[in-house]
Coordinates of C-alpha atoms and ligand atoms in Angstrom, one line a residue:
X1 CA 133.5 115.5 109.6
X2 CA 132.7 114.8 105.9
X3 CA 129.4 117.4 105.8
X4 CA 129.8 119.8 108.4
X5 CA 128.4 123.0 107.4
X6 CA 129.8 126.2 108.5
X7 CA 127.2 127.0 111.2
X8 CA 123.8 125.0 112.4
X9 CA 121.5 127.7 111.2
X10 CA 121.3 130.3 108.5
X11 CA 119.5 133.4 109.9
X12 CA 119.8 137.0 108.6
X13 CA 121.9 136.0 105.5
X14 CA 124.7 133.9 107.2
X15 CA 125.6 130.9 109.4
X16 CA 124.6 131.2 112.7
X17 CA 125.6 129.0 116.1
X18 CA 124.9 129.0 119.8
X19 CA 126.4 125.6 121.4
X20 CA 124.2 125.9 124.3
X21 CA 121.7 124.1 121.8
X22 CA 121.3 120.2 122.4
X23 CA 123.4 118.3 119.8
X24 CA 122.1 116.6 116.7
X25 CA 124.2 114.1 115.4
X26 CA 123.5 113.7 111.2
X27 CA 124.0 110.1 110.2
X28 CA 124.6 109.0 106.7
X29 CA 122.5 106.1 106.3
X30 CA 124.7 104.2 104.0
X31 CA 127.3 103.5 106.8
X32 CA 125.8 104.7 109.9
X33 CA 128.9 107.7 110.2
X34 CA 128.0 110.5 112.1
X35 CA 128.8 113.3 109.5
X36 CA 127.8 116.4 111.0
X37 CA 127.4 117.4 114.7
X38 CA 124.7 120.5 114.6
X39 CA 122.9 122.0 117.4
X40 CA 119.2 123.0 117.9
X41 CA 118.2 126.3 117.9
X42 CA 118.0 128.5 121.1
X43 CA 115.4 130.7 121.9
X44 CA 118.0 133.8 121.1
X45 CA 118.6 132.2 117.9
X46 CA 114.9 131.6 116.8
X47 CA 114.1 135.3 118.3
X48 CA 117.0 136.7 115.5
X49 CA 115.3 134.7 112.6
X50 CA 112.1 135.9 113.6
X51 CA 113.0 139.6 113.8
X52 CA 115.1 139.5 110.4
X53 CA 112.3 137.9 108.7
X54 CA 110.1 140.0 109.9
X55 CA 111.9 143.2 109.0
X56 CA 112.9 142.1 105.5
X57 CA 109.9 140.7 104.5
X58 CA 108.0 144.8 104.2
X59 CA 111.0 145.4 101.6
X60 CA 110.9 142.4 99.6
X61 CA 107.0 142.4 99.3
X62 CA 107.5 145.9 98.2
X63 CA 109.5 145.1 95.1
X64 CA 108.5 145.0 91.4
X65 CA 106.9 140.7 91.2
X66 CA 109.6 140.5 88.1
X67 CA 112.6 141.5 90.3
X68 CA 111.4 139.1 93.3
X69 CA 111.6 136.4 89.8
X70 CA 114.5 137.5 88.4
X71 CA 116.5 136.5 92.0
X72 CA 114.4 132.9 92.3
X73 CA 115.4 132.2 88.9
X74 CA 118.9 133.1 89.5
X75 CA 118.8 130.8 92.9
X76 CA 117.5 127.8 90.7
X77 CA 120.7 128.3 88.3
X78 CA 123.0 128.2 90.5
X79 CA 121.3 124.6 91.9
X80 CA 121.9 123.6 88.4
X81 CA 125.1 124.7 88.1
X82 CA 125.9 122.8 91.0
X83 CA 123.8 119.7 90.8
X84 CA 126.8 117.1 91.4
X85 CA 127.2 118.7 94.5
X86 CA 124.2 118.9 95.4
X87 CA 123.2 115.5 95.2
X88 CA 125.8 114.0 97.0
X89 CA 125.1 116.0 99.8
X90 CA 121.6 114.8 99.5
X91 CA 122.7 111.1 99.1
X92 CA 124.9 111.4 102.1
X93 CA 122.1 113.3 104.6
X94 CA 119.0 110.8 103.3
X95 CA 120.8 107.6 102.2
X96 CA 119.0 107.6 98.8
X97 CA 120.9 106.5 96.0
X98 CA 122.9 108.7 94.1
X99 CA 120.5 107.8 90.8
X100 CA 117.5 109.0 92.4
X101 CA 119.0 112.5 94.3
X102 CA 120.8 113.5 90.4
X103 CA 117.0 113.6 89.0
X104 CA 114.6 114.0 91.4
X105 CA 115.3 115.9 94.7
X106 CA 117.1 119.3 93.8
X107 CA 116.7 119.4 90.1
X108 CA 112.8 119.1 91.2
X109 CA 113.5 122.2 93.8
X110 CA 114.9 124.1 91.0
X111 CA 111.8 123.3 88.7
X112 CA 109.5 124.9 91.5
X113 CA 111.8 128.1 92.1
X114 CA 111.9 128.9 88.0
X115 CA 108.0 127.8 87.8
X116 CA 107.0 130.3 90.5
X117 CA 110.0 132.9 89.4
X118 CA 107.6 133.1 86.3
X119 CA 104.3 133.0 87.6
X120 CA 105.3 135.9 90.5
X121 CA 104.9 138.7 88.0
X122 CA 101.6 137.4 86.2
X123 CA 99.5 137.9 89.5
X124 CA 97.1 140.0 90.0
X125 CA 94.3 141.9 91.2
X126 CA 90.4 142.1 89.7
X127 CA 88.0 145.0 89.1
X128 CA 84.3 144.5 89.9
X129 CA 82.2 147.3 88.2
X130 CA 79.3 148.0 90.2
X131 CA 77.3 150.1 87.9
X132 CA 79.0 153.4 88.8
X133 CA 81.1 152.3 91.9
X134 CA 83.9 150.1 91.8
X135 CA 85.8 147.3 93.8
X136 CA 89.1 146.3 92.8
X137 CA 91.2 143.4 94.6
X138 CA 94.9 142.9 96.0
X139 CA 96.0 139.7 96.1
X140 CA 99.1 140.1 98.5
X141 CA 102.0 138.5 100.7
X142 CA 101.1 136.9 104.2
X143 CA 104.5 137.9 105.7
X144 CA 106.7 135.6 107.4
X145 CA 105.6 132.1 106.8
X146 CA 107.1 128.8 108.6
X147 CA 108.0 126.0 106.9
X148 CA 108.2 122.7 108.5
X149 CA 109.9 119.6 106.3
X150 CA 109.9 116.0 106.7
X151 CA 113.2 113.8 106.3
X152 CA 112.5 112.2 103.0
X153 CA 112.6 114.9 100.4
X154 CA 114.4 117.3 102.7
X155 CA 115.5 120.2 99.8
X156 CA 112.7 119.1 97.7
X157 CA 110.2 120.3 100.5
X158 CA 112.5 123.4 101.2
X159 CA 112.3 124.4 98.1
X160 CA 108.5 123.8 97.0
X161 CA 107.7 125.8 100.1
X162 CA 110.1 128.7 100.0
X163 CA 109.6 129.1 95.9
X164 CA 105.8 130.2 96.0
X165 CA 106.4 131.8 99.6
X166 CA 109.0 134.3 98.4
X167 CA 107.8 134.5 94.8
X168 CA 104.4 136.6 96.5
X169 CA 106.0 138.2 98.6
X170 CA 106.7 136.5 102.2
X171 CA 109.4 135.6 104.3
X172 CA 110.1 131.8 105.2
X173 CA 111.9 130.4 108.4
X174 CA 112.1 126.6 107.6
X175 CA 112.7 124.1 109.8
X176 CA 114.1 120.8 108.5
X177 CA 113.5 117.7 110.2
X178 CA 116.3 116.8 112.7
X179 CA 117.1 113.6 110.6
X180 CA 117.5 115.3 107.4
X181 CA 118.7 119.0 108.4
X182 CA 121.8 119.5 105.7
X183 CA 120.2 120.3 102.3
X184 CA 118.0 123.7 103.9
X185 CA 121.2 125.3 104.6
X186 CA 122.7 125.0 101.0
X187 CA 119.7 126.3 99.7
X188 CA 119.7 129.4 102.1
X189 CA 123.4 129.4 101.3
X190 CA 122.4 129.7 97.6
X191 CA 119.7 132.3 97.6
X192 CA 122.0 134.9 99.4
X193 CA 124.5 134.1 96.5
X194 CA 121.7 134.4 94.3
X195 CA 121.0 138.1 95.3
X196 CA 117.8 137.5 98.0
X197 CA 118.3 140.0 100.8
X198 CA 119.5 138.5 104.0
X199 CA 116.7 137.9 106.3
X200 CA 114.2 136.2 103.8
X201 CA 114.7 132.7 104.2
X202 CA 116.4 131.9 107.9
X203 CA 116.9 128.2 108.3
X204 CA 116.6 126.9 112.2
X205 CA 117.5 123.5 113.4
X206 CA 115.8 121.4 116.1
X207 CA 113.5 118.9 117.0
X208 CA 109.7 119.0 116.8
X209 CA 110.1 121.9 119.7
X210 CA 111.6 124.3 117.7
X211 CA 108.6 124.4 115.3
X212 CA 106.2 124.6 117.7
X213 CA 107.6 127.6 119.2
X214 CA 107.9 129.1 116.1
X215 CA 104.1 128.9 115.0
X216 CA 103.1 130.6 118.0
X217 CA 105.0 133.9 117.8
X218 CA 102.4 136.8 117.0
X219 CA 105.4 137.9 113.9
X220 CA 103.9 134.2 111.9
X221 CA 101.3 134.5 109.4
X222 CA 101.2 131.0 108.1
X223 CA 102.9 127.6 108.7
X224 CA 103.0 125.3 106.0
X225 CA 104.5 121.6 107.2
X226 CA 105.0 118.2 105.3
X227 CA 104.9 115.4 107.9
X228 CA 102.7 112.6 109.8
X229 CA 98.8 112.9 110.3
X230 CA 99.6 113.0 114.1
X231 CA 102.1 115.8 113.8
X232 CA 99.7 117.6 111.4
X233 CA 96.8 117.4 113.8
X234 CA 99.7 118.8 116.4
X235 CA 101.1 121.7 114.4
X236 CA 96.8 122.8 112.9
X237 CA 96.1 123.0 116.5
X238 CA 98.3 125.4 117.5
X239 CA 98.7 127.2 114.7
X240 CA 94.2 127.5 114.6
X241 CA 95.0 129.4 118.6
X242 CA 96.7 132.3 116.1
X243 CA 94.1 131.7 113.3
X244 CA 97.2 130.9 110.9
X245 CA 97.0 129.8 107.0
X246 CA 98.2 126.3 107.1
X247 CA 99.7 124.1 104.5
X248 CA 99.5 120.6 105.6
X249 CA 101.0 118.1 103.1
X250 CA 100.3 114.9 105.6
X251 CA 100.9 110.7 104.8
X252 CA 98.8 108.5 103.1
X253 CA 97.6 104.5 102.2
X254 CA 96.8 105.4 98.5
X255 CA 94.9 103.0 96.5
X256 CA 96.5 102.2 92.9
X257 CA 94.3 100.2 91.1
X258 CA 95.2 97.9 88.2
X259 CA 92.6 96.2 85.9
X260 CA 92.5 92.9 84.3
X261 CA 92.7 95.0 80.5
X262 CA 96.1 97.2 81.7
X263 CA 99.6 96.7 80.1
X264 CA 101.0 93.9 82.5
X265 CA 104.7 96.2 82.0
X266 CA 103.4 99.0 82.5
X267 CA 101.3 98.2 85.4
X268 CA 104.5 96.1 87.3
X269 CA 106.5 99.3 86.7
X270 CA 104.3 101.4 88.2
X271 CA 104.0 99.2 91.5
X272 CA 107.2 99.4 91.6
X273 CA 107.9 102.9 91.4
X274 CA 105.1 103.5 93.6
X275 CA 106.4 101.3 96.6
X276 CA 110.3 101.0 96.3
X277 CA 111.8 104.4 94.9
X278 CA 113.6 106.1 97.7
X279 CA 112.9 103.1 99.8
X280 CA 109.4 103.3 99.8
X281 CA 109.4 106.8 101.9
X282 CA 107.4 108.5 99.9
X283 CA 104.1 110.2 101.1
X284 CA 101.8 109.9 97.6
X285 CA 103.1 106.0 97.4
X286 CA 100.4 103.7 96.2
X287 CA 100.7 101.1 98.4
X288 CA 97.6 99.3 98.2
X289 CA 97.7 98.0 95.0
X290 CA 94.6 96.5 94.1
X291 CA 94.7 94.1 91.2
X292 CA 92.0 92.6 89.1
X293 CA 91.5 89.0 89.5
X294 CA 92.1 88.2 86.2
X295 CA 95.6 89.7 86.2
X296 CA 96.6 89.1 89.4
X297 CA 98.8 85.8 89.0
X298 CA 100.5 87.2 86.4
X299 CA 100.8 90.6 87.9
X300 CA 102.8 88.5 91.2
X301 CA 105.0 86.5 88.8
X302 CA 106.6 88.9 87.2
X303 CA 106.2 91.7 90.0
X304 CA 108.5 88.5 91.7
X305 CA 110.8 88.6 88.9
X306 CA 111.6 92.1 88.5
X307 CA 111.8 93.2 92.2
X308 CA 114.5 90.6 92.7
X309 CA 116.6 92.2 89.9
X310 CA 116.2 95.4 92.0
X311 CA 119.8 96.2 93.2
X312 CA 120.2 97.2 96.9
X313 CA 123.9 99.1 98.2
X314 CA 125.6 101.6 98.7
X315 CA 124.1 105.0 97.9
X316 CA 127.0 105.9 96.3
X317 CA 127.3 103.6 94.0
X318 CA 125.9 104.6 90.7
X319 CA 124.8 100.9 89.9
X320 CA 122.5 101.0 93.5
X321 CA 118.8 101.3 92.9
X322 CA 117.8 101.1 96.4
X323 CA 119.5 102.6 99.7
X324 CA 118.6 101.7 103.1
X325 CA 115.9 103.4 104.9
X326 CA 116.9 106.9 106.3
X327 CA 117.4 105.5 110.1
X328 CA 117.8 102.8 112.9
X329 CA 113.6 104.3 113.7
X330 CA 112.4 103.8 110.7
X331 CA 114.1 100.4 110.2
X332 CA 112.9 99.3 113.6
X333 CA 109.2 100.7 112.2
X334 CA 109.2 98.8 109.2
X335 CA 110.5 95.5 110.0
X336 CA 107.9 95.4 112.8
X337 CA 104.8 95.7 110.1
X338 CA 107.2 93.5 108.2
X339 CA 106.1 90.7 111.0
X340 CA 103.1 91.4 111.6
X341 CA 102.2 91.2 108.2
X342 CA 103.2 88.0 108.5
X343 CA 101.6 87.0 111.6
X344 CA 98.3 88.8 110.1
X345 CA 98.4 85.9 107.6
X346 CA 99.2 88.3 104.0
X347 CA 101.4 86.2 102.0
X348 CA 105.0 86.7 101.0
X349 CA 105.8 86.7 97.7
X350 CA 109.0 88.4 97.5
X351 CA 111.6 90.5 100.4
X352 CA 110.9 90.4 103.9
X353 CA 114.6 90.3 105.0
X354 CA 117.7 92.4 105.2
X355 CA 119.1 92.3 101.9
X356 CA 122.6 91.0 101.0
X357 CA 124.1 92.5 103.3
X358 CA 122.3 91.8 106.4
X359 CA 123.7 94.7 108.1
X360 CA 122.9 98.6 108.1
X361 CA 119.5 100.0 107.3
X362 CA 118.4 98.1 104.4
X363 CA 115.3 96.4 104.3
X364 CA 114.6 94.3 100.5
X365 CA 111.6 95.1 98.2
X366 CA 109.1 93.5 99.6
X367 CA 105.6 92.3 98.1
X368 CA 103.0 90.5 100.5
X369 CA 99.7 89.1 98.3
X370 CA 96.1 88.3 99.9
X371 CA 96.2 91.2 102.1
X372 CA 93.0 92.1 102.8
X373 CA 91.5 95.2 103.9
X374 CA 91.2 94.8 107.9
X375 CA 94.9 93.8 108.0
X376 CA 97.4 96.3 109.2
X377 CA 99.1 96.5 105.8
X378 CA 95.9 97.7 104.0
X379 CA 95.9 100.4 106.8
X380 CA 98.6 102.3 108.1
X381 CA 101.4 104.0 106.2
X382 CA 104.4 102.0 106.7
X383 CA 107.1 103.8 104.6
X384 CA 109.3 101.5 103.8
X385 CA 109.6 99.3 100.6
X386 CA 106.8 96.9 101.3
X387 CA 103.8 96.5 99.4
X388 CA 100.5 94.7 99.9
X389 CA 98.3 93.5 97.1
X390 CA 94.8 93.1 97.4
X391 CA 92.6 91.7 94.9
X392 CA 88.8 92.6 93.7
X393 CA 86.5 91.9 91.5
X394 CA 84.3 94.9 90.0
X395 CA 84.7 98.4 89.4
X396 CA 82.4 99.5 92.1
X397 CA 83.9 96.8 95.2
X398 CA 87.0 98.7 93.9
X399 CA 86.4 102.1 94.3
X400 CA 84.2 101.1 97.6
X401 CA 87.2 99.7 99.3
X402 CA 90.0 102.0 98.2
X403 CA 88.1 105.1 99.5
X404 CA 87.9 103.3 102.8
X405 CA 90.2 105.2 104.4
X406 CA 91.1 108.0 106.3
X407 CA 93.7 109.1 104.6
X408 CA 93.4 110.9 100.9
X409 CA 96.7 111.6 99.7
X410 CA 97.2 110.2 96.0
X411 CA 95.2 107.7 93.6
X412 CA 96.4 105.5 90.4
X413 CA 94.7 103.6 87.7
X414 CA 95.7 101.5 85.0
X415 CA 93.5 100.5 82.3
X416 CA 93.3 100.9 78.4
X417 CA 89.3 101.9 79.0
X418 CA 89.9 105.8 78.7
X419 CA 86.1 106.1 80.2
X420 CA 86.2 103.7 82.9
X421 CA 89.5 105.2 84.0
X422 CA 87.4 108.7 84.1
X423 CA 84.9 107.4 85.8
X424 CA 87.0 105.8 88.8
X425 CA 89.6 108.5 89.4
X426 CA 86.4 110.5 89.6
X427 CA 84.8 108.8 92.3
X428 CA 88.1 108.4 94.5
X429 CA 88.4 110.5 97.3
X430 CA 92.3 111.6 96.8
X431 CA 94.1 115.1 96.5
X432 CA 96.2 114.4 93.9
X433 CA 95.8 111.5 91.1
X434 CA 97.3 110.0 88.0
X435 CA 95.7 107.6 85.3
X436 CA 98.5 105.2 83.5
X437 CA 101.0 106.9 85.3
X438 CA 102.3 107.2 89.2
X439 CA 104.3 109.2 91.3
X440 CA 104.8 112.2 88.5
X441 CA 104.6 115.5 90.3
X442 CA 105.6 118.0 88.0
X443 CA 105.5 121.7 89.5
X444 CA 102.8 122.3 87.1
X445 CA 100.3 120.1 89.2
X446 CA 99.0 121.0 92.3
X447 CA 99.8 118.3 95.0
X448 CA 98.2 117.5 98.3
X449 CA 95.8 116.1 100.1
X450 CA 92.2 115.5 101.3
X451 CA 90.6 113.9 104.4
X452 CA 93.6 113.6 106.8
X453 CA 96.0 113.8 104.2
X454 CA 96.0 117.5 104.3
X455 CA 94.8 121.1 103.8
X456 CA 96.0 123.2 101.1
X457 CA 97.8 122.6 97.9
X458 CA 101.9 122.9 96.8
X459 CA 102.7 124.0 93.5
X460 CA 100.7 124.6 90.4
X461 CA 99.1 128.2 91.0
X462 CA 97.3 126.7 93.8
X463 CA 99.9 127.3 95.7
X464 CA 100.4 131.1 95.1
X465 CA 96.8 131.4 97.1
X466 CA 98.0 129.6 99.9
X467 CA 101.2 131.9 100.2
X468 CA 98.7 135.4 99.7
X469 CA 95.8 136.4 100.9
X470 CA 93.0 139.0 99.0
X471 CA 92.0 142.1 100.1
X472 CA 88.9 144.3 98.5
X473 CA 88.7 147.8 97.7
X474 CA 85.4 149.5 97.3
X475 CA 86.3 152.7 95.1
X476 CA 83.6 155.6 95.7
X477 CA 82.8 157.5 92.5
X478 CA 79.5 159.1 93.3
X479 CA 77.9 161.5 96.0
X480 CA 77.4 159.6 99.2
X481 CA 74.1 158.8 100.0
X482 CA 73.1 159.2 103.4
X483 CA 69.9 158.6 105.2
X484 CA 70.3 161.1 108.0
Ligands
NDP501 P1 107.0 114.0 111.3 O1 105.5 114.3 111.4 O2 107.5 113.1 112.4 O3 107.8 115.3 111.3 C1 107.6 116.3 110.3 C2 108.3 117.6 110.8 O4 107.5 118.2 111.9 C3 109.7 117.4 111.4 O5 110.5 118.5 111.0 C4 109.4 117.3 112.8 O6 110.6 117.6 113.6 C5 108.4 118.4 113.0 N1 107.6 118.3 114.2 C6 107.3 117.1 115.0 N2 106.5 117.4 116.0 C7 106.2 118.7 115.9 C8 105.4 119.6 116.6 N3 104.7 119.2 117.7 N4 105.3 120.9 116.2 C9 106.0 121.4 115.2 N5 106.8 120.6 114.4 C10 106.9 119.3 114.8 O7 107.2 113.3 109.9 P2 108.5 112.6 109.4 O8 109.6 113.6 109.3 O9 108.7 111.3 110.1 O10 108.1 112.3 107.8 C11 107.3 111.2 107.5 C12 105.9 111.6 107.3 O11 105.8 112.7 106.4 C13 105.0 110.6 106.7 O12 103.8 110.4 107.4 C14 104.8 111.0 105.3 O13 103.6 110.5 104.7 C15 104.8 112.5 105.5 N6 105.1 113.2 104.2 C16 104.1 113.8 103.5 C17 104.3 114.4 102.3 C18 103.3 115.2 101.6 O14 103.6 116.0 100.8 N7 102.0 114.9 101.8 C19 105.6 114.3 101.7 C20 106.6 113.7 102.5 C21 106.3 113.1 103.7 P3 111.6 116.5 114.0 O15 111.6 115.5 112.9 O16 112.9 117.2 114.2 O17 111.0 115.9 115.3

C-alpha cells in the first residue's frame, strides 16, 4: 500500500501495533485508494503511551529550556530538509494540492517548532518585593498534555500543539483524526531522530473514543483539541470532571467585510483565499463576505470571472489549485447546503456542481449572492468551497449583523479608511482578526477563538501560558510574627 507506515502508533520512541484494534482504512482523496490500513488504539496500547509520557516528561521538564530548544529546532530542520517528502505525504492523506501542502502545512509546523525552540529559554519567573519579604514566581510544565487534531491541517495542528507543549516542558500524546492520521507519525518519527527522548510525544490512533479515554486518565494535565463546536462542548465537559487546562481551537461563520472604498483586486483575492484554499476546510475562513452596496456588482462580476479560472484536479498535479474535499462525508455535507442554499432562495453566481470531472470528491468554487442572514448559508459552517455574499449598507448594520453569531473564530476588513478599519475590527467580537489581509497566521500571532469558537490561544507567547501553569513563592526574610 503506497503510505503504510511502519506501525499504527508511535508510543515510547517507536512504532507500535496491536491488530486487535478495529481497522481504519486511510483514503487518498484524489482517487478514493485505500493507502494505508491502520488500527485504533487498544486500551494496552493507550495505557503504554500514557505511562511513557508520564515517566519522561519529570526528565525532560528538568532540562536546561535551551537544550529542550536546541532538539525542537533540530526536529524543525529535518522537516525542512525533507519538505518534498513531506508534502506528498500530506497531499496523499488530505487530498490538497500539492501547491498548497509545499508552503503551508509542514513548512508552517516547522515555523512553530523554531518559534517556540527560541522562546523556551526566554521564560521566566517574577520577583515581587514586599518591603522586606519576598514572592518570586515559577512559571512551569503541566505534564502530559493531549492533543486532539482535526483532518484538515493534520501536521499543522500536530505540530502547533506539540511545539509550545514540549518547548515548556510537557509531554504530548496526540491523537490525529481517523481521516487524516499519517502526517503525526512522521512528525514523532522525526523528533526521535531529532534527539527528543522517547516517550515525549506518543502518537495514538482511533476514533473519537480513543480521545475520550485519554482525557480522563488522572496521569493528563491538559487537553488541547482543534475540531467542531459540538465535539468541543464533548471533550470541555469531560475534561472540566478532572478540572483540566483546555485548548479549544473550535469552527466558525466569520464575517469578512469589504467596503464600497476597498481595492476591488485586492478584496476578490481575499474572498477567494478565504473560501476556496484547501477546499474551503479551513476553520478561520471568512465565509460571510459582506459587501458594500456600492461595490457589490462589481465585486460578483469579477469574483465570477476569476473563480472560474480556478483549476480543479488532481492533487498531484502541480498545475491543480483546488483538490476534492477530504471525504465521501464531507462531500455528502456540502453538496446538501449546496441545495439548500438553493431551495433557501440565495442566488448562484458561480459553482454549484461537480467540476469537470463529475466524479470523486470535488465540489467547484462556488459563490451564492443575496444570502441573507436567517438563511442556512449565513449560519452554519459548511467547509467546503462555497461562499455566500451578503450585502449592507452602513458601518454600524455591518458590524450589528456580522457579530450575530455564535461563533467567534476570525474577522476581515478591507477598506483604504485606516480609522474606520480600526474602528470596526474593534467592535467585532472575533479571536483572531486581519485588516487588508485574510487567512495569514504567522506563529508570531496568537490564533483562536471567542464565544463558541474556543478557549485558549495557539502560538504567539500566548500559547506558552496555556502549556504552563504559575506557581508563587513567598520567601521569609524576617522574624515571624506570631500572635500567640
Ligand atoms: P471533529 O470535531 O469531528 O473532530 C475533531 C477531533 O476530535 C477528531 O480527532 C475526532 O476524532 C475527535 N473526537 C470526536 N469526538 C470526540 C470525543 N467525544 N472525545 C474526544 N475526541 C473526539 O472535527 P473534524 O475533524 O471534522 O474537523 C472539522 C472541524 O474542526 C470544523 O468545525 C473546523 O472549524 C474545526 N477546526 C478548527 C480549527 C481552529 O483552529 N479553530 C482549525 C481546523 C479545524 P475522529 O475524527 O477520529 O472521530
Amino acid at each position: 500500500m503506497k503510505a503504510q507506515p511502519k506501525g499504527s502508533h508511535f508510543i515510547d520512541g517507536s512504532y507500535a501495533e496491536d491488530a486487535a484494534g478495529a481497522v481504519i482504512e486511510v483514503v487518498y482523496p484524489g482517487t478514493g485508494e485505500v493507502i494505508a490500513r491502520l488500527h485504533e488504539a487498544t486500551p494496552a496500547l493507550v495505557e503504554r503511551a500514557l505511562a511513557s509520557a508520564a515517566r519522561a516528561q519529570k526528565a525532560w521538564a528538568a532540562l536546561r529550556p535551551v537544550e529542550r530548544g536546541r532538539i525542537l529546532n533540530r526536529a524543525a530542520a529535518l522537516i525542512r530538509a525533507r519538505g518534498e517528502a513531506l508534502a506528498q505525504l500530506e497531499t496523499l492523506d488530505t487530498g490538497k494540492p500539492i501547491q498548497e501542502t509545499r508552503v503551508a502545512d509542514w513548512p508552517s509546523g516547522a515555523d512553530a517548532l523554531e518559534y517556540f525552540a527560541g522562546l523556551a529559554p526566554t521564560v521566566t519567573g517574577e520577583t515581587i518585593p514586599l518591603g522586606g519579604d519576598m514572592v518570586y514566581t515559577i512559571r512551569e510544565a503541566l505534564g502530559v498534555c493531549v492533543g486532539i487534531g482535526a483532518w484538515n491541517y493534520p501536521s499543522q495542528i500536530a505540530c502547533w500543539k506539540s511545539a509550545p507543549a514540549l518547548a515548556m516542558g510537557n509531554a504530548m500524546i496526540f491523537k490525529p483524526s481517523e481521516v487524516t492520521p499519517l502526517g503525526a507519525l512522521k512528525l514523532a518519527e522525526i523528533f526521535i531522530e531529532a534527539g527528543l527522548p522517547p516517550g515525549l510525544f506518543n502518537v495514538l490512533q482511533g476514533r473519537g473514543a480513543v480521545g475520550a479515554g485519554l482525557i480522563s486518565d488522572p496521569r493528563v494535565a491538559k487537553v488541547s483539541l482543534t475540531g467542531s463546536v459540538a465535539t468541543g462542548q464533548k471533550v470541555y465537559a469531560r475534561a472540566a470532571e478532572g478540572l483540566r487546562h483546555v485548548t479549544m481551537e473550535l469552527g466558525g461563520k466569520s464575517p469578512l467585510i469589504l467596503f464600497d472604498d476597498a481595492s476591488l483586486e485586492d478584496a476578490v483575492g481575499a474572498a477567494m483565499l478565504a473560501n476556496f484554499y484547501s477546499a474551503g476546510q479551513v476553520c478561520s475562513n471568512g465565509t460571510r463576505v459582506f459587501v458594500q452596496k456600492g461595490l457589490k456588482e462589481r465585486f460578483l462580476a469579477r469574483l465570477k470571472e476569476r473563480a472560474e479560472k480556478i483549476v480543479l484536479g488532481d492533487p498531484q498535479d502541480e498545475g491543480t489549485q483546488m483538490g476534492p474535499l477530504v471525504s465521501a462525508l464531507q462531500l455528502e455535507k456540502v453538496t446538501g447546503f449546496i441545495a439548500r442554499a438553493k431551495a433557501e432562495g440565495a442566488r448562484l453566481v458561480t459553482g454549484g456542481g461537480r467540476g469537470p470531472q463529475n466524479d470523486g470528491w470535488f465540489v467547484e468554487p462556488t459563490v451564492f449572492a443575496d444570502v441573507t442572514d436567517h438563511m442556512e448559508l449565513a449560519r452554519e459552517e459548511v467547509f467546503g468551497p462555497v461562499m455566500a455574499v451578503l450585502d449592507f449598507d452602513s458601518e454600524e448594520e455591518v458590524i450589528a449583523r456580522a457579530n450575530a453569531s455564535d461563533f467567534g473564530l476570525a474577522a476581515g476588513v478591507f477598506t483604504r479608511d485606516i480609522a474606520r478599519a480600526h474602528r470596526v475590527i474593534g467592535q467585532l467580537e472575533a479571536g483572531t482578526c486581519w485588516i487588508n489581509a485574510y487567512n495569514l497566521t504567522p506563529v508570531e500571532a496568537p490564533f483562536g477563538g471567542v464565544k463558541l469558537s474556543g478557549v485558549g490561544r495557539e502560538n504567539g507567547h500566548a500559547a506558552i501560558e496555556h502549556y504552563s501553569q504559575v506557581r508563587s513563592v513567598y520567601l521569609g526574610l524576617s522574624p515571624v510574627d506570631a500572635p500567640y
